Coordinates of C-alpha atoms in Angstrom, one line a residue:
M1 CA 129.8 11.2 3.9
T2 CA 128.5 9.3 6.8
Y3 CA 125.3 9.3 8.8
G4 CA 125.1 8.8 12.5
G5 CA 123.4 5.7 13.8
D6 CA 123.8 2.3 15.5
D7 CA 126.1 1.0 12.9
R8 CA 129.1 2.5 14.6
G9 CA 128.7 5.9 13.2
R10 CA 128.5 5.0 9.7
R11 CA 125.4 4.6 7.5
M12 CA 125.1 4.2 3.9
P13 CA 123.1 6.8 2.0
P14 CA 119.7 5.7 0.7
Q15 CA 119.9 3.7 -2.4
R16 CA 117.7 4.4 -5.4
P17 CA 116.3 1.6 -7.4
P18 CA 117.8 0.9 -10.7
S19 CA 114.8 2.3 -12.5
G20 CA 115.4 5.7 -11.0
R21 CA 112.0 5.6 -9.2
P22 CA 112.0 6.4 -5.5
R23 CA 111.8 3.5 -3.2
R24 CA 108.5 2.7 -1.5
H25 CA 108.6 2.6 2.3
Q26 CA 106.5 0.1 4.3
P27 CA 103.9 2.0 6.3
A28 CA 104.5 2.3 10.0
Q29 CA 102.7 -0.1 12.3
M30 CA 100.6 1.5 15.0
M31 CA 101.1 -0.4 18.2
P32 CA 98.4 -0.5 20.8
L33 CA 99.1 1.2 24.1
P34 CA 99.4 -1.0 27.1
G35 CA 96.0 -1.7 28.8
R36 CA 94.1 -0.6 25.7
G37 CA 92.0 -2.7 23.5
S38 CA 92.5 -3.2 19.8
S39 CA 93.1 -0.2 17.7
P40 CA 90.6 0.9 15.2
Y41 CA 93.5 0.7 12.7
D42 CA 93.9 -3.0 13.3
E43 CA 91.4 -4.0 10.7
R44 CA 93.0 -1.7 8.1
T45 CA 96.7 -2.6 8.6
T46 CA 98.5 -5.7 8.0
P47 CA 100.5 -7.0 10.9
M48 CA 104.3 -7.2 10.4
G49 CA 105.6 -10.5 9.4
H50 CA 102.7 -11.5 7.1
G51 CA 104.5 -10.7 3.9
G52 CA 102.0 -7.9 3.0
A53 CA 99.1 -10.3 2.6
E54 CA 95.6 -8.8 3.1
R55 CA 93.2 -10.3 5.6
P56 CA 90.1 -11.8 4.1
A57 CA 87.1 -9.5 4.2
G58 CA 84.3 -10.6 6.6
P59 CA 80.6 -10.9 5.6
P60 CA 78.8 -7.6 4.8
P61 CA 76.7 -6.2 7.6
R62 CA 73.1 -7.2 7.6
R63 CA 70.6 -4.6 6.7
P64 CA 67.8 -4.2 9.1
E65 CA 64.5 -5.8 7.9
P66 CA 61.6 -3.5 7.2
P67 CA 58.5 -3.6 9.4
P68 CA 55.8 -6.1 8.3
G69 CA 53.8 -4.8 5.3
R70 CA 56.6 -2.2 4.4
P71 CA 58.6 -2.8 1.2
M72 CA 62.4 -2.7 1.2
D73 CA 62.5 0.7 -0.6
G74 CA 60.5 2.4 2.2
G75 CA 57.5 3.1 0.0
R76 CA 53.9 2.6 0.9
P77 CA 52.8 -1.0 1.3
P78 CA 50.5 -2.4 -1.4
R79 CA 46.8 -2.4 -0.6
R80 CA 45.3 -5.8 0.2
R81 CA 41.9 -6.7 -1.1
K82 CA 39.5 -7.0 1.8
R83 CA 38.0 -10.5 2.3
W84 CA 34.5 -10.9 3.6
G85 CA 34.3 -13.4 6.3
F86 CA 31.3 -15.4 7.4
G87 CA 30.6 -13.0 10.3
K88 CA 30.5 -10.0 8.1
V89 CA 28.2 -11.6 5.6
L90 CA 25.9 -12.8 8.3
L91 CA 25.9 -9.3 9.9
T92 CA 25.1 -7.7 6.5
L93 CA 22.2 -10.0 5.9
L94 CA 20.8 -9.4 9.3
L95 CA 21.1 -5.6 8.8
V96 CA 19.3 -5.9 5.4
F97 CA 16.5 -8.0 7.1
V98 CA 16.1 -5.5 9.9
V99 CA 15.9 -2.6 7.4
F100 CA 13.3 -4.5 5.3
L101 CA 11.2 -5.4 8.4
A102 CA 11.3 -1.7 9.5
G103 CA 10.2 -0.6 6.1
V104 CA 7.3 -3.1 6.0
W105 CA 6.3 -2.0 9.5
V106 CA 6.2 1.7 8.6
Y107 CA 4.4 0.9 5.3
L108 CA 1.6 -1.0 7.1
E109 CA 1.3 1.5 10.0
F110 CA 0.5 4.3 7.6
S111 CA -1.4 2.4 4.9
I112 CA -4.1 0.4 6.9
N113 CA -7.5 1.9 6.8
R114 CA -8.6 3.6 10.1
V115 CA -12.0 4.3 11.7
D116 CA -13.2 5.7 15.0
A117 CA -14.7 2.5 16.3
L118 CA -14.1 2.8 20.0
E119 CA -15.6 5.8 21.7
E120 CA -15.9 6.9 25.3
Y121 CA -19.4 7.2 26.7
S122 CA -21.1 7.2 30.1
G123 CA -21.4 3.7 31.6
R124 CA -18.8 2.1 29.4
P125 CA -17.3 -1.1 31.0
V126 CA -14.1 -0.5 32.8
A127 CA -10.9 -2.2 31.6
A128 CA -10.3 -5.7 33.1
E129 CA -7.7 -8.4 32.7
G130 CA -6.3 -9.1 29.3
A131 CA -7.3 -7.4 26.0
N132 CA -10.4 -7.8 23.9
W133 CA -10.6 -7.5 20.1
L134 CA -13.8 -7.0 18.2
I135 CA -13.4 -8.8 14.9
V136 CA -15.9 -8.0 12.2
G137 CA -16.5 -9.6 8.8
S138 CA -18.7 -7.2 6.9
D139 CA -20.7 -7.8 3.8
S140 CA -19.3 -4.6 2.3
R141 CA -18.9 -4.7 -1.4
D142 CA -16.9 -1.5 -1.6
G143 CA -14.2 -1.6 -4.2
L144 CA -15.6 -4.6 -6.0
T145 CA -16.6 -4.4 -9.6
P146 CA -19.9 -6.1 -10.8
E147 CA -17.8 -8.9 -12.3
E148 CA -16.0 -9.4 -9.0
Q149 CA -19.2 -9.4 -7.1
A150 CA -20.6 -12.0 -9.4
K151 CA -17.4 -14.1 -9.0
L152 CA -17.6 -14.0 -5.2
V153 CA -21.4 -14.6 -5.2
T154 CA -21.9 -11.7 -2.8
G155 CA -25.6 -11.2 -3.7
D156 CA -27.5 -8.0 -4.2
A157 CA -26.4 -5.2 -1.8
N158 CA -29.9 -3.6 -2.0
E159 CA -31.6 -6.9 -1.0
A160 CA -29.3 -7.2 2.0
G161 CA -30.8 -4.1 3.5
G162 CA -27.6 -2.1 3.9
K163 CA -24.1 -2.8 5.1
R164 CA -24.2 -5.6 7.7
T165 CA -21.9 -8.0 9.4
D166 CA -21.6 -11.7 8.5
T167 CA -19.1 -12.3 11.3
I168 CA -18.9 -10.9 14.8
M169 CA -16.2 -12.3 17.1
I170 CA -14.5 -11.4 20.3
A171 CA -10.8 -12.5 20.6
H172 CA -9.6 -12.4 24.2
V173 CA -5.9 -12.3 24.7
P174 CA -5.0 -12.9 28.4
D175 CA -2.3 -11.4 30.5
N176 CA -1.4 -14.7 32.1
S177 CA -0.9 -18.3 31.0
T178 CA -4.6 -18.9 30.5
K179 CA -5.5 -19.9 26.9
P180 CA -6.7 -17.2 24.6
T181 CA -10.4 -17.4 23.6
L182 CA -12.1 -16.8 20.3
L183 CA -15.8 -16.2 20.9
S184 CA -18.5 -16.0 18.2
L185 CA -21.6 -13.9 18.6
P186 CA -24.3 -15.2 16.3
R187 CA -25.4 -12.4 14.0
D188 CA -29.2 -13.0 14.7
S189 CA -28.7 -12.6 18.5
Q190 CA -31.4 -10.4 19.9
V191 CA -29.8 -7.6 22.0
N192 CA -30.4 -4.0 23.0
I193 CA -29.0 -1.5 20.5
P194 CA -28.4 1.8 22.2
G195 CA -30.9 4.3 20.9
H196 CA -32.7 1.8 18.7
G197 CA -34.2 -0.7 21.1
K198 CA -34.0 -4.5 20.8
N199 CA -32.9 -5.9 17.4
K200 CA -30.5 -8.4 15.8
I201 CA -26.9 -7.6 16.8
N202 CA -25.7 -7.3 13.2
A203 CA -28.3 -4.5 12.6
A204 CA -26.2 -2.2 14.9
F205 CA -23.5 -2.1 12.2
A206 CA -26.1 -1.1 9.5
M207 CA -27.5 1.6 11.8
G208 CA -24.4 3.2 13.2
G209 CA -21.3 1.5 11.8
P210 CA -18.4 0.2 13.9
A211 CA -18.9 2.6 16.8
L212 CA -22.5 1.6 17.4
L213 CA -21.7 -2.1 17.0
A214 CA -18.8 -1.9 19.5
K215 CA -21.0 -0.1 22.0
T216 CA -23.8 -2.7 21.5
V217 CA -21.3 -5.6 22.1
E218 CA -19.9 -3.9 25.2
G219 CA -23.4 -3.4 26.6
A220 CA -24.5 -7.0 25.9
T221 CA -21.4 -8.7 27.2
G222 CA -20.1 -6.4 29.9
L223 CA -16.6 -6.6 28.3
R224 CA -14.6 -3.5 27.4
I225 CA -13.5 -3.7 23.8
D226 CA -9.8 -2.6 23.5
H227 CA -9.2 -3.1 19.7
Y228 CA -11.1 -3.3 16.5
A229 CA -10.5 -5.1 13.2
E230 CA -12.8 -5.3 10.2
I231 CA -12.5 -7.0 6.8
G232 CA -14.9 -7.0 3.9
F233 CA -15.9 -9.5 1.2
G234 CA -13.4 -8.4 -1.3
G235 CA -10.5 -8.0 1.2
F236 CA -11.1 -11.4 2.6
A237 CA -11.0 -13.1 -0.8
K238 CA -7.9 -11.2 -1.9
I239 CA -5.9 -12.1 1.2
V240 CA -6.8 -15.8 0.7
D241 CA -5.7 -15.6 -3.0
A242 CA -2.5 -13.7 -2.0
I243 CA -1.2 -16.6 0.0
G244 CA -2.2 -19.2 -2.6
G245 CA -5.3 -20.5 -0.8
V246 CA -6.0 -22.0 2.6
N247 CA -6.0 -25.8 3.1
M248 CA -9.2 -27.1 4.7
C249 CA -10.5 -30.6 5.2
V250 CA -14.2 -30.7 4.3
E251 CA -16.0 -33.7 5.8
K252 CA -19.3 -33.5 3.8
P253 CA -20.3 -32.0 0.4
M254 CA -21.3 -28.4 0.9
E255 CA -23.8 -26.7 -1.4
D256 CA -25.5 -23.5 -0.5
T257 CA -29.1 -23.5 -1.8
M258 CA -29.1 -19.6 -1.6
T259 CA -25.9 -18.8 -3.4
G260 CA -25.3 -22.0 -5.3
I261 CA -21.7 -22.3 -4.0
K262 CA -20.4 -25.9 -4.0
I263 CA -17.5 -27.4 -2.2
E264 CA -16.5 -31.0 -2.6
P265 CA -15.5 -33.1 0.4
G266 CA -11.8 -33.8 1.2
C267 CA -8.7 -31.8 2.1
Q268 CA -8.1 -29.1 -0.4
D269 CA -6.8 -25.5 -0.9
L270 CA -9.8 -23.2 -0.9
Q271 CA -9.3 -20.1 -3.1
G272 CA -10.9 -16.7 -2.5
P273 CA -14.5 -17.4 -3.8
Q274 CA -14.6 -20.9 -2.3
A275 CA -13.2 -19.6 1.1
L276 CA -15.8 -16.8 1.2
G277 CA -18.6 -19.3 0.4
F278 CA -17.3 -21.7 3.2
V279 CA -17.4 -19.1 5.9
R280 CA -20.8 -17.7 4.8
M281 CA -22.6 -21.0 4.2
R282 CA -25.6 -21.8 6.4
H283 CA -28.3 -23.0 3.9
S284 CA -26.8 -26.4 3.3
A285 CA -27.3 -30.0 4.4
A286 CA -23.7 -29.8 5.8
T287 CA -24.8 -26.9 8.1
P288 CA -28.0 -28.3 9.8
R289 CA -27.7 -25.9 12.7
S290 CA -27.6 -22.9 10.3
D291 CA -25.8 -20.0 12.0
L292 CA -24.3 -22.1 14.7
D293 CA -22.5 -24.3 12.1
R294 CA -21.5 -21.2 10.1
V295 CA -19.8 -19.5 13.1
A296 CA -18.0 -22.8 13.9
N297 CA -16.7 -23.0 10.3
Q298 CA -15.6 -19.4 10.5
R299 CA -13.5 -20.1 13.6
K300 CA -12.0 -23.1 12.0
F301 CA -11.1 -21.2 8.8
I302 CA -9.6 -18.3 10.7
G303 CA -7.4 -20.7 12.6
A304 CA -6.1 -22.2 9.3
L305 CA -5.7 -18.8 7.7
V306 CA -3.6 -17.4 10.6
S307 CA -1.5 -20.5 10.6
E308 CA -0.9 -20.2 6.9
I309 CA 0.0 -16.5 7.1
G310 CA 2.5 -17.1 9.9
S311 CA 4.1 -20.1 8.3
P312 CA 7.7 -19.9 6.9
G313 CA 6.2 -20.9 3.5
T314 CA 4.5 -17.6 3.4
L315 CA 6.9 -15.3 5.3
L316 CA 10.0 -16.5 3.4
N317 CA 8.3 -16.8 0.0
P318 CA 8.4 -13.4 -1.8
F319 CA 5.7 -14.6 -4.2
S320 CA 3.3 -14.9 -1.3
L321 CA 4.6 -12.3 1.1
F322 CA 4.6 -9.3 -1.2
P323 CA 1.1 -9.9 -2.6
L324 CA -0.1 -10.3 1.0
L325 CA 1.6 -7.0 2.1
S326 CA 0.2 -5.1 -0.9
T327 CA -3.4 -6.5 -0.2
A328 CA -3.6 -6.1 3.6
P329 CA -3.8 -2.3 3.8
D330 CA -6.9 -2.1 1.6
A331 CA -8.5 -5.2 3.0
L332 CA -8.2 -4.4 6.7
T333 CA -9.7 -1.6 8.8
M334 CA -8.6 -0.9 12.3
D335 CA -9.4 1.6 15.1
T336 CA -7.5 4.9 15.0
H337 CA -5.7 4.0 18.2
D338 CA -4.6 0.5 17.1
H339 CA -1.1 -0.2 15.7
V340 CA 0.6 -2.9 13.8
H341 CA 2.2 -4.4 16.9
N342 CA -1.3 -4.9 18.4
L343 CA -2.3 -6.8 15.3
V344 CA 0.9 -8.9 15.5
G345 CA 0.1 -9.7 19.1
L346 CA -3.4 -10.9 18.1
A347 CA -2.0 -13.1 15.3
L348 CA 0.5 -14.7 17.6
A349 CA -2.2 -15.4 20.2
M350 CA -4.5 -17.0 17.6
R351 CA -2.0 -19.3 16.1
G352 CA -3.0 -22.1 18.3
I353 CA -6.6 -22.4 17.1
S354 CA -5.9 -25.4 14.9
S355 CA -3.9 -27.2 17.5
G356 CA -6.2 -26.6 20.4
G357 CA -4.1 -23.9 22.0
V358 CA -7.1 -21.5 21.8
V359 CA -10.5 -21.9 23.4
T360 CA -13.1 -21.6 20.6
T361 CA -16.8 -21.2 21.4
T362 CA -20.1 -19.5 20.7
V363 CA -22.1 -17.5 23.2
P364 CA -24.4 -20.1 25.0
V365 CA -27.9 -19.9 23.4
T366 CA -31.2 -21.3 24.5
N367 CA -32.1 -22.9 21.1
G368 CA -30.9 -23.7 17.6
S369 CA -32.1 -20.3 16.2
A370 CA -29.3 -18.7 18.2
E371 CA -31.4 -15.6 18.9
N372 CA -31.5 -15.7 22.7
W373 CA -28.5 -16.1 25.0
D374 CA -28.5 -18.4 28.0
K375 CA -28.1 -15.7 30.7
T376 CA -26.6 -18.0 33.4
K377 CA -24.0 -19.6 31.2
S378 CA -23.2 -16.4 29.4
K379 CA -22.5 -14.6 32.6
L380 CA -20.0 -17.4 33.6
L381 CA -18.3 -17.1 30.3
F382 CA -18.0 -13.3 30.4
D383 CA -16.8 -13.4 34.0
A384 CA -14.0 -15.8 33.1
L385 CA -12.8 -13.5 30.3
K386 CA -12.9 -10.5 32.6
N387 CA -10.8 -12.2 35.2
D388 CA -8.4 -14.1 32.9
T389 CA -9.6 -17.4 34.3
E390 CA -10.2 -20.7 32.6
V391 CA -13.5 -20.9 30.7
P392 CA -15.7 -23.6 32.3
D393 CA -16.3 -26.6 30.0
S394 CA -20.0 -26.4 30.8
V395 CA -20.4 -23.1 28.9
I396 CA -18.4 -24.0 25.8
L397 CA -20.6 -24.4 22.7
S398 CA -18.8 -25.8 19.7

C-alpha cells in the first residue's frame, strides 16, 4: 500500500517505535506573517534548529513599590510616636503662662476690697491732662490681733482719736513724655474740709472716710482725683514680708522716741515691722524736720517697694509671687470704678522713683511745721500737673 506524496507516489507507512508507544511529533512552528511583529507565541516556542533547547528565563517582573508609609501587604501603616519640637514646647509654655496670668488677673479683679471713694458733686474740678491717683496709708488696725498690733507698734487706736491717715499722696501719671510726679500732702496741713470748716487734712478721713478725704483734696488742690488706693498698717507690713523685705540704705541711726522703734544705719532688708516704723517715724534725731522728713522717707520707701515688686526676682519666684498675690486683696482697697489694669499702669509709672525717672516732692509750705501751704508756689505746682507740663524746680521740696 502506498501513499501519495512528493516521493514519486510512494510513501512508507508510519513506523511505530519498537516499544510499541506512539511516536511523538514535534509541535508545529507558528511563523509570523509578513509585516507583523513578533508573535506572542515566540516566547513560548523554541525556534527550529535549536535541538529542542529551552530559552533561559528572564528576570521576574518587578512588583510596584507601595506608597511611603504603607506596608507591602497593603495593611495600615504603623503609628509613629509624635515628637515634640522646640516650637511646640515653647508655644505650650506660652499658653500656660497666658492662662495663669488671666487667672491671676480675674482673681485680683474680684478679690480686692472696694469703696465708693470718688463721688460726683457740684463744683467738682473738671478732668484735665493725665490721671491723678489719691494714695492713702491709713492707721487702720482692722484685722490685726492684739499681738500683731504690739509687734507692729501701732499704738492705741483710742488715743489716736479714730481712723486717720499717716500718708496722703497724689500720683500724677501724664499722657505725654513728661515725668510722672509723686506729691506728698503733709497730714497736718490746714485746709478747708467741706461741711466741717478748717482743720488738719487727715481729719477729713476720720470724719467722712475716703469720700470726704478725696473731696477735701480736690478742693484744696484744684486737681480732679481719678483713682483711689488705700492700704492699712497690717496690709502694708504683710506685703513687705511677702516679698522678703525691702532693701533700704539708712544713713543715720533711727530711733523713734514715741514708739521705741530702732533702725540701725547701713543698707539692709527692712521687714514688715521695721518698714512700718521707717515710713511713720518723725520723732527722731534722724528726722529733724518732723513730718517733712517723714513724707520724704515715705516716697523713698514706696520707690524701693515698687521696684522690688516689679523685679524678676519677685515675679518669677513662686515663693515671693504667691504670698504677694494672696496678701494683696486683703491689704489693698480701691475705688469701685478702678480695675487691675489701672493699678498696673500706676506701678509701671512709679517704677522710676529710685532712678530719678519720677518727680518726687512735697506741697510747698511756709515753714517747718508743714501746716500752711505757700499759695504762689502751690499754684505753679498744681497748674503744671493739670497741663502735663514740667514741674518747675523752684517749687520742688525734697
